[in-house]
GROMACS .gro file of C-alpha atoms in nm:
model
  320
    1MET     CA    1  12.070   8.846   9.387
    2SER     CA    2  11.737   8.974   9.227
    3SER     CA    3  11.380   8.839   9.279
    4SER     CA    4  11.398   8.685   8.901
    5THR     CA    5  11.632   8.435   9.012
    6LEU     CA    6  11.552   8.290   9.388
    7SER     CA    7  11.459   7.945   9.377
    8ASP     CA    8  11.109   7.923   9.467
    9TYR     CA    9  11.216   7.804   9.812
   10GLN     CA   10  11.446   8.115   9.855
   11ARG     CA   11  11.069   8.269   9.770
   12LEU     CA   12  10.947   8.078  10.075
   13ALA     CA   13  11.217   8.136  10.280
   14LEU     CA   14  11.171   8.500  10.246
   15LYS     CA   15  10.811   8.531  10.258
   16MET     CA   16  10.842   8.300  10.598
   17ALA     CA   17  11.119   8.541  10.750
   18ALA     CA   18  10.912   8.829  10.672
   19GLN     CA   19  10.668   8.652  10.858
   20TRP     CA   20  10.865   8.605  11.154
   21PHE     CA   21  10.951   8.938  11.176
   22ALA     CA   22  10.559   9.046  11.195
   23THR     CA   23  10.504   8.774  11.469
   24LEU     CA   24  10.838   8.855  11.683
   25GLY     CA   25  10.731   9.252  11.654
   26ALA     CA   26  10.403   9.176  11.772
   27ASP     CA   27  10.286   9.325  12.147
   28GLU     CA   28  10.285   9.006  12.316
   29VAL     CA   29  10.522   8.710  12.185
   30THR     CA   30  10.529   8.384  12.370
   31PRO     CA   31  10.821   8.165  12.431
   32GLN     CA   32  10.705   7.888  12.214
   33GLN     CA   33  10.717   8.128  11.976
   34ASN     CA   34  11.063   8.227  12.067
   35GLU     CA   35  11.185   7.857  12.015
   36LYS     CA   36  10.966   7.759  11.665
   37TRP     CA   37  11.147   8.067  11.533
   38LEU     CA   38  11.485   7.950  11.637
   39GLN     CA   39  11.391   7.563  11.563
   40TRP     CA   40  11.304   7.767  11.201
   41TYR     CA   41  11.596   7.954  11.186
   42GLN     CA   42  11.808   7.707  11.256
   43GLN     CA   43  11.672   7.422  11.046
   44HIS     CA   44  11.803   7.529  10.697
   45GLU     CA   45  12.098   7.768  10.517
   46ASP     CA   46  11.783   7.927  10.320
   47HIS     CA   47  11.629   8.006  10.680
   48ARG     CA   48  11.922   8.202  10.770
   49TRP     CA   49  11.986   8.380  10.449
   50ALA     CA   50  11.633   8.535  10.460
   51TRP     CA   51  11.637   8.640  10.802
   52GLN     CA   52  12.019   8.807  10.736
   53ARG     CA   53  11.828   8.957  10.467
   54VAL     CA   54  11.562   9.116  10.642
   55GLU     CA   55  11.775   9.228  10.931
   56ALA     CA   56  12.043   9.394  10.612
   57LEU     CA   57  11.730   9.592  10.521
   58GLN     CA   58  11.732   9.748  10.845
   59GLY     CA   59  12.087   9.969  10.722
   60GLN     CA   60  12.020   9.965  10.335
   61LEU     CA   61  11.682  10.096  10.325
   62GLN     CA   62  11.840  10.427  10.551
   63SER     CA   63  11.868  10.559  10.233
   64MET     CA   64  11.586  10.520  10.092
   65PRO     CA   65  11.353  10.845  10.031
   66GLY     CA   66  11.103  10.928  10.336
   67ASN     CA   67  11.271  10.663  10.557
   68PHE     CA   68  11.027  10.390  10.350
   69GLY     CA   69  11.216  10.111  10.524
   70TYR     CA   70  11.162  10.204  10.866
   71GLN     CA   71  10.854  10.303  10.856
   72THR     CA   72  10.797   9.963  10.685
   73LEU     CA   73  11.010   9.743  10.900
   74ASN     CA   74  10.981   9.889  11.268
   75HIS     CA   75  10.600   9.956  11.344
   76ALA     CA   76  10.478   9.588  11.344
   77HIS     CA   77  10.508   9.661  11.742
   78GLN     CA   78  10.405  10.007  11.728
   79GLN     CA   79  10.123  10.083  11.573
   80ALA     CA   80   9.801   9.914  11.639
   81GLN     CA   81   9.622   9.994  11.313
   82LEU     CA   82   9.880   9.787  11.151
   83THR     CA   83   9.822   9.381  11.090
   84ARG     CA   84  10.064   9.167  11.090
   85ARG     CA   85   9.928   9.085  10.722
   86ARG     CA   86   9.996   9.436  10.595
   87VAL     CA   87  10.334   9.421  10.775
   88LEU     CA   88  10.390   9.118  10.566
   89LYS     CA   89  10.314   9.236  10.255
   90GLY     CA   90  10.554   9.587  10.302
   91LEU     CA   91  10.830   9.242  10.397
   92CYS     CA   92  10.737   9.080  10.048
   93LEU     CA   93  10.753   9.424   9.885
   94LEU     CA   94  11.067   9.506   9.979
   95LEU     CA   95  11.217   9.204   9.943
   96GLY     CA   96  11.109   9.158   9.579
   97VAL     CA   97  10.886   8.876   9.641
   98GLY     CA   98  10.508   9.028   9.568
   99GLY     CA   99  10.270   9.243   9.756
  100GLY     CA  100  10.258   9.546   9.907
  101TRP     CA  101   9.952   9.767   9.785
  102THR     CA  102   9.769   9.731  10.127
  103LEU     CA  103  10.063   9.891  10.306
  104TRP     CA  104  10.084  10.173  10.051
  105GLN     CA  105   9.699  10.234  10.113
  106SER     CA  106   9.728  10.231  10.500
  107PRO     CA  107   9.788  10.523  10.736
  108THR     CA  108  10.170  10.423  10.724
  109GLY     CA  109  10.158  10.451  10.381
  110GLN     CA  110   9.990  10.805  10.422
  111GLY     CA  111  10.314  10.870  10.649
  112LEU     CA  112  10.550  10.799  10.386
  113ARG     CA  113  10.434  11.071  10.126
  114ALA     CA  114  10.400  11.327  10.444
  115ASP     CA  115  10.563  11.694  10.436
  116SER     CA  116  10.742  11.605  10.737
  117ARG     CA  117  10.847  11.227  10.904
  118THR     CA  118  11.108  11.090  11.122
  119ALA     CA  119  11.298  10.734  11.162
  120THR     CA  120  11.268  10.508  11.465
  121GLY     CA  121  11.446  10.671  11.677
  122GLU     CA  122  11.467  11.018  11.565
  123ILE     CA  123  11.301  11.337  11.727
  124LYS     CA  124  11.301  11.650  11.519
  125THR     CA  125  11.190  12.028  11.557
  126LEU     CA  126  11.093  12.249  11.280
  127ARG     CA  127  11.017  12.578  11.296
  128LEU     CA  128  10.750  12.705  11.113
  129GLU     CA  129  10.643  12.996  10.885
  130ASP     CA  130  10.434  13.175  11.153
  131GLY     CA  131  10.687  13.115  11.398
  132SER     CA  132  10.524  12.839  11.596
  133GLN     CA  133  10.721  12.563  11.665
  134LEU     CA  134  10.654  12.170  11.602
  135ALA     CA  135  10.835  11.874  11.688
  136LEU     CA  136  10.811  11.546  11.583
  137ASN     CA  137  10.892  11.201  11.837
  138THR     CA  138  11.020  10.901  11.681
  139ALA     CA  139  10.843  10.733  11.407
  140SER     CA  140  10.608  11.031  11.318
  141ALA     CA  141  10.453  11.172  11.006
  142ALA     CA  142  10.261  11.504  10.970
  143ASP     CA  143  10.120  11.704  10.686
  144ILE     CA  144  10.164  12.101  10.720
  145ARG     CA  145   9.921  12.311  10.536
  146PHE     CA  146   9.860  12.625  10.616
  147SER     CA  147   9.682  12.863  10.430
  148ALA     CA  148   9.523  13.255  10.436
  149GLN     CA  149   9.247  13.105  10.655
  150GLN     CA  150   9.408  12.823  10.880
  151ARG     CA  151   9.691  12.695  10.987
  152LEU     CA  152   9.670  12.272  11.007
  153ILE     CA  153   9.857  12.024  11.127
  154ARG     CA  154   9.761  11.662  11.011
  155LEU     CA  155   9.919  11.359  11.208
  156HIS     CA  156   9.886  11.071  11.035
  157GLN     CA  157  10.124  10.894  11.299
  158GLY     CA  158  10.313  10.908  11.588
  159GLU     CA  159  10.372  11.204  11.828
  160ILE     CA  160  10.393  11.543  11.819
  161SER     CA  161  10.451  11.861  12.023
  162ILE     CA  162  10.333  12.235  11.950
  163THR     CA  163  10.406  12.571  12.064
  164THR     CA  164  10.203  12.796  11.862
  165ALA     CA  165  10.283  13.149  11.741
  166ARG     CA  166  10.075  13.437  11.811
  167ASP     CA  167   9.856  13.462  11.443
  168PRO     CA  168   9.517  13.563  11.333
  169ARG     CA  169   9.456  13.215  11.190
  170PRO     CA  170   9.325  12.948  11.364
  171PHE     CA  171   9.556  12.683  11.466
  172LEU     CA  172   9.420  12.285  11.419
  173VAL     CA  173   9.558  11.929  11.432
  174GLU     CA  174   9.408  11.696  11.284
  175THR     CA  175   9.377  11.317  11.342
  176ALA     CA  176   9.139  11.048  11.253
  177GLN     CA  177   8.974  11.072  11.557
  178GLY     CA  178   8.926  11.436  11.506
  179THR     CA  179   9.018  11.823  11.512
  180LEU     CA  180   9.214  11.988  11.788
  181ARG     CA  181   9.180  12.371  11.783
  182ALA     CA  182   9.485  12.532  11.999
  183LEU     CA  183   9.361  12.853  12.192
  184GLY     CA  184   9.723  13.003  12.212
  185THR     CA  185   9.874  12.712  12.356
  186GLU     CA  186  10.167  12.439  12.417
  187PHE     CA  187  10.021  12.093  12.386
  188VAL     CA  188  10.137  11.732  12.239
  189VAL     CA  189   9.918  11.470  12.014
  190ARG     CA  190  10.011  11.143  12.004
  191GLU     CA  191   9.832  10.926  11.750
  192LEU     CA  192   9.728  10.547  11.922
  193GLY     CA  193   9.561  10.372  11.637
  194ALA     CA  194   9.237  10.381  11.707
  195ALA     CA  195   9.221  10.650  11.973
  196THR     CA  196   9.438  10.997  11.976
  197GLN     CA  197   9.627  11.130  12.321
  198LEU     CA  198   9.591  11.507  12.430
  199SER     CA  199   9.802  11.641  12.697
  200VAL     CA  200   9.760  12.052  12.742
  201LEU     CA  201  10.080  12.220  12.896
  202GLN     CA  202   9.975  12.593  12.830
  203HIS     CA  203   9.665  12.732  12.818
  204ALA     CA  204   9.381  12.541  12.645
  205VAL     CA  205   9.273  12.302  12.382
  206GLU     CA  206   8.940  12.243  12.203
  207ILE     CA  207   8.846  11.898  12.028
  208ARG     CA  208   8.592  11.847  11.761
  209LEU     CA  209   8.484  11.452  11.745
  210ALA     CA  210   8.553  11.319  11.398
  211ALA     CA  211   8.207  11.097  11.392
  212GLN     CA  212   8.045  11.386  11.613
  213PRO     CA  213   8.134  11.713  11.541
  214GLU     CA  214   7.851  11.851  11.730
  215ARG     CA  215   8.028  11.700  12.006
  216LEU     CA  216   8.336  11.959  12.160
  217LEU     CA  217   8.535  11.905  12.477
  218ARG     CA  218   8.794  12.191  12.617
  219VAL     CA  219   9.080  12.046  12.739
  220ASP     CA  220   9.294  12.296  12.988
  221ALA     CA  221   9.642  12.350  13.113
  222GLY     CA  222   9.754  12.034  13.300
  223GLN     CA  223   9.508  11.803  13.165
  224ALA     CA  224   9.459  11.487  12.964
  225VAL     CA  225   9.246  11.352  12.769
  226ARG     CA  226   9.215  11.007  12.488
  227PHE     CA  227   8.966  11.018  12.282
  228SER     CA  228   8.821  10.801  11.977
  229ALA     CA  229   8.619  10.934  11.665
  230ASP     CA  230   8.281  10.934  11.879
  231ASP     CA  231   8.362  10.966  12.246
  232PHE     CA  232   8.580  11.140  12.481
  233GLY     CA  233   8.761  10.973  12.774
  234PRO     CA  234   8.784  11.081  13.130
  235LEU     CA  235   9.016  11.398  13.185
  236THR     CA  236   9.359  11.302  13.376
  237PRO     CA  237   9.624  11.519  13.482
  238VAL     CA  238   9.922  11.528  13.231
  239ALA     CA  239  10.151  11.274  13.315
  240ALA     CA  240  10.513  11.407  13.465
  241GLY     CA  241  10.795  11.366  13.201
  242SER     CA  242  10.528  11.352  12.949
  243ASN     CA  243  10.679  11.585  12.705
  244SER     CA  244  11.056  11.459  12.837
  245TRP     CA  245  11.123  11.328  12.486
  246LEU     CA  246  11.198  11.703  12.376
  247ARG     CA  247  11.508  11.662  12.567
  248GLY     CA  248  11.622  11.340  12.439
  249VAL     CA  249  11.546  11.144  12.792
  250LEU     CA  250  11.254  10.931  12.889
  251SER     CA  251  11.192  11.036  13.263
  252VAL     CA  252  10.952  10.858  13.462
  253SER     CA  253  10.845  10.857  13.840
  254ASP     CA  254  10.709  10.536  14.013
  255GLN     CA  255  10.588  10.367  13.680
  256PRO     CA  256  10.585  10.022  13.619
  257LEU     CA  257  10.872   9.847  13.442
  258GLY     CA  258  10.615   9.720  13.119
  259ASP     CA  259  10.503  10.043  13.052
  260VAL     CA  260  10.863  10.202  13.067
  261ILE     CA  261  11.023   9.930  12.819
  262ALA     CA  262  10.719   9.992  12.592
  263GLU     CA  263  10.813  10.347  12.562
  264LEU     CA  264  11.196  10.242  12.491
  265ALA     CA  265  11.047  10.013  12.182
  266ARG     CA  266  10.936  10.318  12.048
  267TYR     CA  267  11.295  10.434  11.983
  268ARG     CA  268  11.437  10.108  11.853
  269GLN     CA  269  11.465   9.891  11.558
  270GLY     CA  270  11.356   9.564  11.613
  271HIS     CA  271  11.173   9.416  11.888
  272LEU     CA  272  11.217   9.508  12.251
  273SER     CA  273  10.977   9.380  12.506
  274CYS     CA  274  10.889   9.251  12.845
  275ASP     CA  275  10.827   8.972  13.078
  276ASP     CA  276  10.508   8.955  13.275
  277ALA     CA  277  10.736   8.869  13.568
  278VAL     CA  278  10.853   9.150  13.574
  279ALA     CA  279  10.612   9.417  13.439
  280ASN     CA  280  10.529   9.537  13.772
  281LEU     CA  281  10.865   9.632  13.900
  282ARG     CA  282  10.838  10.003  13.970
  283VAL     CA  283  11.100  10.248  13.780
  284SER     CA  284  11.207  10.582  13.867
  285GLY     CA  285  11.425  10.768  13.676
  286THR     CA  286  11.561  10.927  13.340
  287PHE     CA  287  11.684  10.725  13.070
  288PRO     CA  288  11.891  10.853  12.713
  289LEU     CA  289  11.639  10.801  12.395
  290ASN     CA  290  11.952  10.817  12.149
  291ASP     CA  291  12.106  10.494  12.348
  292THR     CA  292  11.874  10.228  12.446
  293ASP     CA  293  12.117   9.943  12.467
  294ARG     CA  294  12.242  10.180  12.737
  295ALA     CA  295  11.878  10.254  12.927
  296LEU     CA  296  11.853   9.887  12.939
  297ARG     CA  297  12.185   9.882  13.108
  298LEU     CA  298  12.056  10.100  13.347
  299LEU     CA  299  11.767   9.934  13.468
  300ALA     CA  300  11.944   9.599  13.492
  301GLN     CA  301  12.214   9.757  13.734
  302THR     CA  302  11.879   9.911  13.953
  303LEU     CA  303  11.660   9.588  13.920
  304PRO     CA  304  11.644   9.252  13.959
  305VAL     CA  305  11.603   9.198  13.557
  306ASN     CA  306  11.803   9.053  13.296
  307VAL     CA  307  11.844   9.145  12.931
  308GLN     CA  308  11.823   8.864  12.713
  309THR     CA  309  11.981   8.895  12.346
  310LEU     CA  310  11.820   8.667  12.122
  311THR     CA  311  11.978   8.899  11.773
  312ARG     CA  312  12.035   9.258  11.767
  313TYR     CA  313  11.668   9.319  11.645
  314TRP     CA  314  11.486   9.080  11.918
  315VAL     CA  315  11.561   9.199  12.303
  316ARG     CA  316  11.330   9.084  12.618
  317VAL     CA  317  11.383   9.182  12.983
  318GLY     CA  318  11.278   8.921  13.189
  319ALA     CA  319  11.385   8.790  13.572
  320VAL     CA  320  11.721   8.702  13.714
   0.00000   0.00000   0.00000
């Protein structure tokens, strides 16, 4: 059915379905919102048709260049800089009911045009022309800009790991918050919306802030820091297992369940959240990132939690 043959009510239902998708993809979803969604879903056959069409996009858009569908549908809860309004406009564009230009101009839109991208749940490793190794974590996008003067990686979204090769040209990583210069090193950079997280595994990295380029910070091996465009956070030890995703697993030691679920959610289509009642349970172990359903089953086998599945795209971990 084309957008020109849709009835006015079907168009409205599609917009409402897109709004519900954005709402259920937020970090905090209340039981009242879940109940209202279910009431809306059961209220009219056009509501169920519209929701099914949103779900169908998950599969239909896999063939689009650059994983446009995945980048649009699955960053509602992963990228803090994307407002619900932008997610809604992107869905409406894909569904043929108007809007979408704002999304194209957003950080996610820039990511859609990036040289290298990964879909939700995908991890990809590249060997660059200088011999350096670049790995992109789930739902990531980066440009690669090598010239005679420098080697530059521009991170638009997600997370990357870099192991630099020997080369006289400086190796730089640019984010919205600043520029990182590798000092012969291995490090991980994660884009967090209003901040960048750097973890240095070998040697050192120098950071120059975007809004205050005169301010520099050297981060040595074993250290991590989160910084905004105009300020540095405190130096902290690199978290154990911070680069375990390179092996396709999430390794944690005595971590809050809420943090573990938030990490698993990055690798999963749709909405995955944790109830506050169990969020502080401590977790240690190694969990597969290519099978988050199995990871959730492992958690349920070792902790007093219940995995609640409303649809295959809406899952919540709560108390037994």
